[in-house]
Amino acid sequence: MSGTAVSVSADEDPSQNQSSKDKGKVQPSGRKFAGRIMKKKKQKKKAPPIGSARDFPCRPCVTRATKSPGYECASQDNTGAACWACAKNGHTCRPVPPGAVAAVRAFWELNRQIDDMNEDPCDAWRSAAQRAAQQLRACSAAPAPALAPRGEADGKTLEERKVAALEAIAEAARLWTQLNKLDEESVEEDEDGEDEGN
C-alpha cells in the first residue's frame, strides 16, 4: 500500500487522529444536552376595557395631556377605581391637588375643544398646559416649613443656651454626688450595724 493508513483501535481516542489541517478547529463536544433550556415567556397583563371619558382628569392624565393634545382621561369599563391609562400602565391614579384644580380645569376645557375639533393646539392651549403643569409641580413639591432649633424657639441667644446647658450639667453633677454620698453613708451604717451585732 502506498498510502498512509490510519487505523483506530478501541483503546485510542479518535480526536487524536486528526490531520494537520483539522488541528486548531473547535471540535463539537461529545456530550449531548438533555434538553433545551426554555425561557419562560412573560405573560402580559391585558389592558382593562376602556370606558367613557371622565369629566375631570386624574393627575397622571393631566401630565399625559400636556404632552399630547386632545388626550382624554377615560374610566375603566368595569368597577376599577383607577382611570383606564393608569390601570393599563399599573400606576396609581392620583387626584389633582386642590391648589391646582382651577388651572387644570381651564386647561382641560381647552384640551377637550381640541379633541372635539381635531385641530392643532393654539397658543392658549400651550399656555394653559404650561400653567397646569406649573401648578401641579408647585402643589406637589411644596417643601415643609423648616422647624426652628429648640433654643431659638424660646428666643434665647447662643450664649444664654450655653449657660443654661452648663447649669443643667452642674445640677446633674450635684445630684449625682449627693446620691453617691447617701449610698456611701448607708453602706457605712450597714457595716457599723454588722460590727455591733457581732
JSON list of C-alpha atoms in Angstrom, two decimals:
[
{"chain": "A", "resi": 1, "resn": "MET", "atom": "CA", "xyz": [0.00, 0.00, 0.00]},
{"chain": "A", "resi": 2, "resn": "SER", "atom": "CA", "xyz": [1.34, 3.28, -0.98]},
{"chain": "A", "resi": 3, "resn": "GLY", "atom": "CA", "xyz": [-0.93, 5.50, 1.12]},
{"chain": "A", "resi": 4, "resn": "THR", "atom": "CA", "xyz": [-0.69, 6.02, 4.79]},
{"chain": "A", "resi": 5, "resn": "ALA", "atom": "CA", "xyz": [-3.33, 4.09, 6.54]},
{"chain": "A", "resi": 6, "resn": "VAL", "atom": "CA", "xyz": [-4.63, 5.31, 9.83]},
{"chain": "A", "resi": 7, "resn": "SER", "atom": "CA", "xyz": [-6.24, 2.76, 11.99]},
{"chain": "A", "resi": 8, "resn": "VAL", "atom": "CA", "xyz": [-8.10, 3.46, 15.15]},
{"chain": "A", "resi": 9, "resn": "SER", "atom": "CA", "xyz": [-8.05, 0.85, 17.83]},
{"chain": "A", "resi": 10, "resn": "ALA", "atom": "CA", "xyz": [-10.59, 0.60, 20.59]},
{"chain": "A", "resi": 11, "resn": "ASP", "atom": "CA", "xyz": [-8.14, 1.99, 23.13]},
{"chain": "A", "resi": 12, "resn": "GLU", "atom": "CA", "xyz": [-7.26, 5.13, 21.18]},
{"chain": "A", "resi": 13, "resn": "ASP", "atom": "CA", "xyz": [-9.13, 8.41, 21.20]},
{"chain": "A", "resi": 14, "resn": "PRO", "atom": "CA", "xyz": [-10.34, 9.31, 17.70]},
{"chain": "A", "resi": 15, "resn": "SER", "atom": "CA", "xyz": [-9.76, 13.00, 18.36]},
{"chain": "A", "resi": 16, "resn": "GLN", "atom": "CA", "xyz": [-6.01, 12.36, 18.50]},
{"chain": "A", "resi": 17, "resn": "ASN", "atom": "CA", "xyz": [-6.03, 11.06, 14.92]},
{"chain": "A", "resi": 18, "resn": "GLN", "atom": "CA", "xyz": [-6.53, 14.41, 13.25]},
{"chain": "A", "resi": 19, "resn": "SER", "atom": "CA", "xyz": [-4.85, 15.55, 10.14]},
{"chain": "A", "resi": 20, "resn": "SER", "atom": "CA", "xyz": [-2.72, 18.69, 10.33]},
{"chain": "A", "resi": 21, "resn": "LYS", "atom": "CA", "xyz": [-5.34, 20.81, 8.57]},
{"chain": "A", "resi": 22, "resn": "ASP", "atom": "CA", "xyz": [-8.02, 19.93, 11.18]},
{"chain": "A", "resi": 23, "resn": "LYS", "atom": "CA", "xyz": [-5.88, 20.95, 14.13]},
{"chain": "A", "resi": 24, "resn": "GLY", "atom": "CA", "xyz": [-6.92, 24.23, 15.76]},
{"chain": "A", "resi": 25, "resn": "LYS", "atom": "CA", "xyz": [-10.56, 23.82, 14.84]},
{"chain": "A", "resi": 26, "resn": "VAL", "atom": "CA", "xyz": [-13.09, 23.57, 17.60]},
{"chain": "A", "resi": 27, "resn": "GLN", "atom": "CA", "xyz": [-14.45, 20.08, 17.90]},
{"chain": "A", "resi": 28, "resn": "PRO", "atom": "CA", "xyz": [-18.03, 19.58, 18.97]},
{"chain": "A", "resi": 29, "resn": "SER", "atom": "CA", "xyz": [-18.50, 18.23, 22.44]},
{"chain": "A", "resi": 30, "resn": "GLY", "atom": "CA", "xyz": [-19.16, 14.56, 22.78]},
{"chain": "A", "resi": 31, "resn": "ARG", "atom": "CA", "xyz": [-21.92, 15.23, 25.30]},
{"chain": "A", "resi": 32, "resn": "LYS", "atom": "CA", "xyz": [-25.46, 15.78, 24.24]},
{"chain": "A", "resi": 33, "resn": "PHE", "atom": "CA", "xyz": [-27.71, 18.17, 26.14]},
{"chain": "A", "resi": 34, "resn": "ALA", "atom": "CA", "xyz": [-30.54, 16.51, 27.96]},
{"chain": "A", "resi": 35, "resn": "GLY", "atom": "CA", "xyz": [-32.89, 19.12, 26.59]},
{"chain": "A", "resi": 36, "resn": "ARG", "atom": "CA", "xyz": [-33.04, 22.71, 25.59]},
{"chain": "A", "resi": 37, "resn": "ILE", "atom": "CA", "xyz": [-33.31, 25.30, 28.32]},
{"chain": "A", "resi": 38, "resn": "MET", "atom": "CA", "xyz": [-36.58, 27.06, 27.79]},
{"chain": "A", "resi": 39, "resn": "LYS", "atom": "CA", "xyz": [-37.13, 30.60, 28.95]},
{"chain": "A", "resi": 40, "resn": "LYS", "atom": "CA", "xyz": [-40.49, 31.38, 30.43]},
{"chain": "A", "resi": 41, "resn": "LYS", "atom": "CA", "xyz": [-42.46, 33.84, 28.45]},
{"chain": "A", "resi": 42, "resn": "LYS", "atom": "CA", "xyz": [-43.66, 36.75, 30.48]},
{"chain": "A", "resi": 43, "resn": "GLN", "atom": "CA", "xyz": [-47.38, 36.98, 30.47]},
{"chain": "A", "resi": 44, "resn": "LYS", "atom": "CA", "xyz": [-48.56, 40.43, 29.61]},
{"chain": "A", "resi": 45, "resn": "LYS", "atom": "CA", "xyz": [-51.39, 41.78, 31.64]},
{"chain": "A", "resi": 46, "resn": "LYS", "atom": "CA", "xyz": [-54.37, 42.60, 29.49]},
{"chain": "A", "resi": 47, "resn": "ALA", "atom": "CA", "xyz": [-55.44, 46.21, 29.42]},
{"chain": "A", "resi": 48, "resn": "PRO", "atom": "CA", "xyz": [-58.80, 46.79, 31.07]},
{"chain": "A", "resi": 49, "resn": "PRO", "atom": "CA", "xyz": [-61.73, 47.64, 28.82]},
{"chain": "A", "resi": 50, "resn": "ILE", "atom": "CA", "xyz": [-61.90, 51.37, 28.15]},
{"chain": "A", "resi": 51, "resn": "GLY", "atom": "CA", "xyz": [-64.96, 53.22, 29.35]},
{"chain": "A", "resi": 52, "resn": "SER", "atom": "CA", "xyz": [-66.34, 56.73, 28.94]},
{"chain": "A", "resi": 53, "resn": "ALA", "atom": "CA", "xyz": [-64.32, 59.93, 29.22]},
{"chain": "A", "resi": 54, "resn": "ARG", "atom": "CA", "xyz": [-64.13, 61.46, 32.68]},
{"chain": "A", "resi": 55, "resn": "ASP", "atom": "CA", "xyz": [-65.36, 64.98, 33.37]},
{"chain": "A", "resi": 56, "resn": "PHE", "atom": "CA", "xyz": [-62.23, 65.83, 35.34]},
{"chain": "A", "resi": 57, "resn": "PRO", "atom": "CA", "xyz": [-58.88, 64.10, 34.88]},
{"chain": "A", "resi": 58, "resn": "CYS", "atom": "CA", "xyz": [-56.58, 62.45, 37.35]},
{"chain": "A", "resi": 59, "resn": "ARG", "atom": "CA", "xyz": [-53.14, 63.92, 37.92]},
{"chain": "A", "resi": 60, "resn": "PRO", "atom": "CA", "xyz": [-51.17, 61.50, 35.68]},
{"chain": "A", "resi": 61, "resn": "CYS", "atom": "CA", "xyz": [-53.62, 62.09, 32.82]},
{"chain": "A", "resi": 62, "resn": "VAL", "atom": "CA", "xyz": [-53.08, 65.86, 33.07]},
{"chain": "A", "resi": 63, "resn": "THR", "atom": "CA", "xyz": [-49.37, 65.21, 32.63]},
{"chain": "A", "resi": 64, "resn": "ARG", "atom": "CA", "xyz": [-50.09, 62.95, 29.64]},
{"chain": "A", "resi": 65, "resn": "ALA", "atom": "CA", "xyz": [-52.41, 65.56, 28.11]},
{"chain": "A", "resi": 66, "resn": "THR", "atom": "CA", "xyz": [-49.79, 68.32, 28.36]},
{"chain": "A", "resi": 67, "resn": "LYS", "atom": "CA", "xyz": [-47.58, 66.18, 26.13]},
{"chain": "A", "resi": 68, "resn": "SER", "atom": "CA", "xyz": [-50.23, 65.06, 23.66]},
{"chain": "A", "resi": 69, "resn": "PRO", "atom": "CA", "xyz": [-53.04, 67.50, 22.78]},
{"chain": "A", "resi": 70, "resn": "GLY", "atom": "CA", "xyz": [-56.55, 66.08, 22.85]},
{"chain": "A", "resi": 71, "resn": "TYR", "atom": "CA", "xyz": [-55.74, 63.27, 25.27]},
{"chain": "A", "resi": 72, "resn": "GLU", "atom": "CA", "xyz": [-58.69, 62.15, 27.41]},
{"chain": "A", "resi": 73, "resn": "CYS", "atom": "CA", "xyz": [-58.80, 60.61, 30.85]},
{"chain": "A", "resi": 74, "resn": "ALA", "atom": "CA", "xyz": [-61.17, 57.67, 30.47]},
{"chain": "A", "resi": 75, "resn": "SER", "atom": "CA", "xyz": [-62.71, 55.44, 33.09]},
{"chain": "A", "resi": 76, "resn": "GLN", "atom": "CA", "xyz": [-62.43, 51.68, 33.02]},
{"chain": "A", "resi": 77, "resn": "ASP", "atom": "CA", "xyz": [-65.45, 49.82, 31.73]},
{"chain": "A", "resi": 78, "resn": "ASN", "atom": "CA", "xyz": [-65.56, 47.77, 34.92]},
{"chain": "A", "resi": 79, "resn": "THR", "atom": "CA", "xyz": [-65.62, 48.62, 38.59]},
{"chain": "A", "resi": 80, "resn": "GLY", "atom": "CA", "xyz": [-61.96, 49.68, 38.78]},
{"chain": "A", "resi": 81, "resn": "ALA", "atom": "CA", "xyz": [-61.32, 52.93, 40.58]},
{"chain": "A", "resi": 82, "resn": "ALA", "atom": "CA", "xyz": [-58.25, 53.92, 38.58]},
{"chain": "A", "resi": 83, "resn": "CYS", "atom": "CA", "xyz": [-58.63, 55.52, 35.17]},
{"chain": "A", "resi": 84, "resn": "TRP", "atom": "CA", "xyz": [-58.02, 53.36, 32.10]},
{"chain": "A", "resi": 85, "resn": "ALA", "atom": "CA", "xyz": [-54.49, 54.62, 31.33]},
{"chain": "A", "resi": 86, "resn": "CYS", "atom": "CA", "xyz": [-53.31, 54.30, 34.93]},
{"chain": "A", "resi": 87, "resn": "ALA", "atom": "CA", "xyz": [-54.78, 50.79, 35.21]},
{"chain": "A", "resi": 88, "resn": "LYS", "atom": "CA", "xyz": [-53.19, 49.78, 31.89]},
{"chain": "A", "resi": 89, "resn": "ASN", "atom": "CA", "xyz": [-49.76, 51.01, 32.98]},
{"chain": "A", "resi": 90, "resn": "GLY", "atom": "CA", "xyz": [-50.11, 49.71, 36.52]},
{"chain": "A", "resi": 91, "resn": "HIS", "atom": "CA", "xyz": [-49.81, 53.18, 38.08]},
{"chain": "A", "resi": 92, "resn": "THR", "atom": "CA", "xyz": [-51.69, 54.72, 40.94]},
{"chain": "A", "resi": 93, "resn": "CYS", "atom": "CA", "xyz": [-54.46, 57.06, 39.85]},
{"chain": "A", "resi": 94, "resn": "ARG", "atom": "CA", "xyz": [-53.82, 60.14, 41.99]},
{"chain": "A", "resi": 95, "resn": "PRO", "atom": "CA", "xyz": [-56.21, 63.10, 42.18]},
{"chain": "A", "resi": 96, "resn": "VAL", "atom": "CA", "xyz": [-55.28, 66.64, 41.21]},
{"chain": "A", "resi": 97, "resn": "PRO", "atom": "CA", "xyz": [-54.19, 68.63, 44.30]},
{"chain": "A", "resi": 98, "resn": "PRO", "atom": "CA", "xyz": [-56.73, 71.26, 45.44]},
{"chain": "A", "resi": 99, "resn": "GLY", "atom": "CA", "xyz": [-54.31, 74.12, 44.73]},
{"chain": "A", "resi": 100, "resn": "ALA", "atom": "CA", "xyz": [-54.07, 73.18, 41.05]},
{"chain": "A", "resi": 101, "resn": "VAL", "atom": "CA", "xyz": [-57.75, 72.44, 40.32]},
{"chain": "A", "resi": 102, "resn": "ALA", "atom": "CA", "xyz": [-58.53, 75.84, 38.74]},
{"chain": "A", "resi": 103, "resn": "ALA", "atom": "CA", "xyz": [-55.56, 75.77, 36.35]},
{"chain": "A", "resi": 104, "resn": "VAL", "atom": "CA", "xyz": [-56.21, 72.13, 35.44]},
{"chain": "A", "resi": 105, "resn": "ARG", "atom": "CA", "xyz": [-59.92, 72.78, 34.83]},
{"chain": "A", "resi": 106, "resn": "ALA", "atom": "CA", "xyz": [-59.13, 75.66, 32.42]},
{"chain": "A", "resi": 107, "resn": "PHE", "atom": "CA", "xyz": [-56.57, 73.51, 30.62]},
{"chain": "A", "resi": 108, "resn": "TRP", "atom": "CA", "xyz": [-58.91, 70.52, 30.45]},
{"chain": "A", "resi": 109, "resn": "GLU", "atom": "CA", "xyz": [-61.68, 72.56, 28.81]},
{"chain": "A", "resi": 110, "resn": "LEU", "atom": "CA", "xyz": [-59.26, 73.76, 26.09]},
{"chain": "A", "resi": 111, "resn": "ASN", "atom": "CA", "xyz": [-57.95, 70.21, 25.71]},
{"chain": "A", "resi": 112, "resn": "ARG", "atom": "CA", "xyz": [-61.49, 68.88, 25.12]},
{"chain": "A", "resi": 113, "resn": "GLN", "atom": "CA", "xyz": [-62.13, 71.54, 22.48]},
{"chain": "A", "resi": 114, "resn": "ILE", "atom": "CA", "xyz": [-59.01, 70.47, 20.61]},
{"chain": "A", "resi": 115, "resn": "ASP", "atom": "CA", "xyz": [-60.13, 66.85, 20.78]},
{"chain": "A", "resi": 116, "resn": "ASP", "atom": "CA", "xyz": [-63.66, 67.68, 19.56]},
{"chain": "A", "resi": 117, "resn": "MET", "atom": "CA", "xyz": [-62.48, 69.82, 16.63]},
{"chain": "A", "resi": 118, "resn": "ASN", "atom": "CA", "xyz": [-59.45, 67.69, 15.67]},
{"chain": "A", "resi": 119, "resn": "GLU", "atom": "CA", "xyz": [-57.28, 70.76, 15.27]},
{"chain": "A", "resi": 120, "resn": "ASP", "atom": "CA", "xyz": [-53.76, 71.66, 16.25]},
{"chain": "A", "resi": 121, "resn": "PRO", "atom": "CA", "xyz": [-53.21, 73.23, 19.67]},
{"chain": "A", "resi": 122, "resn": "CYS", "atom": "CA", "xyz": [-53.19, 77.01, 19.78]},
{"chain": "A", "resi": 123, "resn": "ASP", "atom": "CA", "xyz": [-51.14, 79.34, 21.95]},
{"chain": "A", "resi": 124, "resn": "ALA", "atom": "CA", "xyz": [-53.94, 79.45, 24.53]},
{"chain": "A", "resi": 125, "resn": "TRP", "atom": "CA", "xyz": [-53.76, 75.66, 24.90]},
{"chain": "A", "resi": 126, "resn": "ARG", "atom": "CA", "xyz": [-49.99, 75.73, 25.24]},
{"chain": "A", "resi": 127, "resn": "SER", "atom": "CA", "xyz": [-50.06, 78.44, 27.90]},
{"chain": "A", "resi": 128, "resn": "ALA", "atom": "CA", "xyz": [-52.89, 76.67, 29.77]},
{"chain": "A", "resi": 129, "resn": "ALA", "atom": "CA", "xyz": [-50.91, 73.41, 29.64]},
{"chain": "A", "resi": 130, "resn": "GLN", "atom": "CA", "xyz": [-47.86, 75.19, 30.97]},
{"chain": "A", "resi": 131, "resn": "ARG", "atom": "CA", "xyz": [-49.85, 76.81, 33.80]},
{"chain": "A", "resi": 132, "resn": "ALA", "atom": "CA", "xyz": [-51.43, 73.47, 34.74]},
{"chain": "A", "resi": 133, "resn": "ALA", "atom": "CA", "xyz": [-48.04, 71.74, 34.77]},
{"chain": "A", "resi": 134, "resn": "GLN", "atom": "CA", "xyz": [-46.55, 74.54, 36.88]},
{"chain": "A", "resi": 135, "resn": "GLN", "atom": "CA", "xyz": [-49.43, 74.37, 39.36]},
{"chain": "A", "resi": 136, "resn": "LEU", "atom": "CA", "xyz": [-49.07, 70.59, 39.65]},
{"chain": "A", "resi": 137, "resn": "ARG", "atom": "CA", "xyz": [-45.35, 70.92, 40.31]},
{"chain": "A", "resi": 138, "resn": "ALA", "atom": "CA", "xyz": [-45.91, 73.73, 42.80]},
{"chain": "A", "resi": 139, "resn": "CYS", "atom": "CA", "xyz": [-48.50, 71.74, 44.73]},
{"chain": "A", "resi": 140, "resn": "SER", "atom": "CA", "xyz": [-46.51, 68.52, 44.82]},
{"chain": "A", "resi": 141, "resn": "ALA", "atom": "CA", "xyz": [-43.13, 69.98, 45.62]},
{"chain": "A", "resi": 142, "resn": "ALA", "atom": "CA", "xyz": [-44.22, 72.29, 48.43]},
{"chain": "A", "resi": 143, "resn": "PRO", "atom": "CA", "xyz": [-41.45, 71.97, 50.98]},
{"chain": "A", "resi": 144, "resn": "ALA", "atom": "CA", "xyz": [-42.40, 71.54, 54.60]},
{"chain": "A", "resi": 145, "resn": "PRO", "atom": "CA", "xyz": [-41.72, 74.61, 56.70]},
{"chain": "A", "resi": 146, "resn": "ALA", "atom": "CA", "xyz": [-38.34, 74.43, 58.37]},
{"chain": "A", "resi": 147, "resn": "LEU", "atom": "CA", "xyz": [-38.52, 73.84, 62.06]},
{"chain": "A", "resi": 148, "resn": "ALA", "atom": "CA", "xyz": [-36.61, 76.29, 64.21]},
{"chain": "A", "resi": 149, "resn": "PRO", "atom": "CA", "xyz": [-33.99, 74.82, 66.52]},
{"chain": "A", "resi": 150, "resn": "ARG", "atom": "CA", "xyz": [-35.32, 74.33, 70.04]},
{"chain": "A", "resi": 151, "resn": "GLY", "atom": "CA", "xyz": [-33.24, 77.09, 71.60]},
{"chain": "A", "resi": 152, "resn": "GLU", "atom": "CA", "xyz": [-34.23, 79.70, 69.05]},
{"chain": "A", "resi": 153, "resn": "ALA", "atom": "CA", "xyz": [-37.90, 78.96, 69.56]},
{"chain": "A", "resi": 154, "resn": "ASP", "atom": "CA", "xyz": [-37.55, 80.35, 73.08]},
{"chain": "A", "resi": 155, "resn": "GLY", "atom": "CA", "xyz": [-35.82, 83.48, 71.77]},
{"chain": "A", "resi": 156, "resn": "LYS", "atom": "CA", "xyz": [-32.55, 82.72, 73.60]},
{"chain": "A", "resi": 157, "resn": "THR", "atom": "CA", "xyz": [-29.18, 83.65, 72.21]},
{"chain": "A", "resi": 158, "resn": "LEU", "atom": "CA", "xyz": [-26.35, 81.20, 71.80]},
{"chain": "A", "resi": 159, "resn": "GLU", "atom": "CA", "xyz": [-24.64, 82.38, 75.00]},
{"chain": "A", "resi": 160, "resn": "GLU", "atom": "CA", "xyz": [-27.86, 82.01, 77.01]},
{"chain": "A", "resi": 161, "resn": "ARG", "atom": "CA", "xyz": [-28.30, 78.46, 75.72]},
{"chain": "A", "resi": 162, "resn": "LYS", "atom": "CA", "xyz": [-24.68, 77.62, 76.62]},
{"chain": "A", "resi": 163, "resn": "VAL", "atom": "CA", "xyz": [-25.15, 78.95, 80.17]},
{"chain": "A", "resi": 164, "resn": "ALA", "atom": "CA", "xyz": [-28.40, 77.01, 80.56]},
{"chain": "A", "resi": 165, "resn": "ALA", "atom": "CA", "xyz": [-26.71, 73.82, 79.35]},
{"chain": "A", "resi": 166, "resn": "LEU", "atom": "CA", "xyz": [-23.79, 74.27, 81.76]},
{"chain": "A", "resi": 167, "resn": "GLU", "atom": "CA", "xyz": [-26.18, 74.94, 84.65]},
{"chain": "A", "resi": 168, "resn": "ALA", "atom": "CA", "xyz": [-28.10, 71.77, 83.81]},
{"chain": "A", "resi": 169, "resn": "ILE", "atom": "CA", "xyz": [-24.84, 69.80, 83.76]},
{"chain": "A", "resi": 170, "resn": "ALA", "atom": "CA", "xyz": [-23.76, 71.31, 87.10]},
{"chain": "A", "resi": 171, "resn": "GLU", "atom": "CA", "xyz": [-27.12, 70.46, 88.66]},
{"chain": "A", "resi": 172, "resn": "ALA", "atom": "CA", "xyz": [-26.87, 66.88, 87.39]},
{"chain": "A", "resi": 173, "resn": "ALA", "atom": "CA", "xyz": [-23.35, 66.60, 88.83]},
{"chain": "A", "resi": 174, "resn": "ARG", "atom": "CA", "xyz": [-24.52, 67.97, 92.20]},
{"chain": "A", "resi": 175, "resn": "LEU", "atom": "CA", "xyz": [-27.39, 65.46, 92.32]},
{"chain": "A", "resi": 176, "resn": "TRP", "atom": "CA", "xyz": [-25.02, 62.65, 91.37]},
{"chain": "A", "resi": 177, "resn": "THR", "atom": "CA", "xyz": [-22.59, 63.47, 94.16]},
{"chain": "A", "resi": 178, "resn": "GLN", "atom": "CA", "xyz": [-25.43, 63.78, 96.67]},
{"chain": "A", "resi": 179, "resn": "LEU", "atom": "CA", "xyz": [-26.78, 60.41, 95.64]},
{"chain": "A", "resi": 180, "resn": "ASN", "atom": "CA", "xyz": [-23.36, 58.80, 95.92]},
{"chain": "A", "resi": 181, "resn": "LYS", "atom": "CA", "xyz": [-22.79, 60.34, 99.39]},
{"chain": "A", "resi": 182, "resn": "LEU", "atom": "CA", "xyz": [-26.11, 58.92, 100.57]},
{"chain": "A", "resi": 183, "resn": "ASP", "atom": "CA", "xyz": [-25.15, 55.50, 99.23]},
{"chain": "A", "resi": 184, "resn": "GLU", "atom": "CA", "xyz": [-21.74, 55.66, 100.96]},
{"chain": "A", "resi": 185, "resn": "GLU", "atom": "CA", "xyz": [-23.33, 56.72, 104.27]},
{"chain": "A", "resi": 186, "resn": "SER", "atom": "CA", "xyz": [-25.88, 53.92, 104.12]},
{"chain": "A", "resi": 187, "resn": "VAL", "atom": "CA", "xyz": [-23.15, 51.39, 103.36]},
{"chain": "A", "resi": 188, "resn": "GLU", "atom": "CA", "xyz": [-21.07, 52.67, 106.31]},
{"chain": "A", "resi": 189, "resn": "GLU", "atom": "CA", "xyz": [-24.11, 52.47, 108.63]},
{"chain": "A", "resi": 190, "resn": "ASP", "atom": "CA", "xyz": [-24.76, 48.91, 107.48]},
{"chain": "A", "resi": 191, "resn": "GLU", "atom": "CA", "xyz": [-21.15, 48.00, 108.17]},
{"chain": "A", "resi": 192, "resn": "ASP", "atom": "CA", "xyz": [-21.29, 49.66, 111.62]},
{"chain": "A", "resi": 193, "resn": "GLY", "atom": "CA", "xyz": [-24.51, 47.81, 112.45]},
{"chain": "A", "resi": 194, "resn": "GLU", "atom": "CA", "xyz": [-22.98, 44.49, 111.49]},
{"chain": "A", "resi": 195, "resn": "ASP", "atom": "CA", "xyz": [-19.88, 45.16, 113.60]},
{"chain": "A", "resi": 196, "resn": "GLU", "atom": "CA", "xyz": [-22.00, 45.95, 116.70]},
{"chain": "A", "resi": 197, "resn": "GLY", "atom": "CA", "xyz": [-24.12, 42.87, 116.19]},
{"chain": "A", "resi": 198, "resn": "ASN", "atom": "CA", "xyz": [-21.09, 40.57, 116.28]}
]
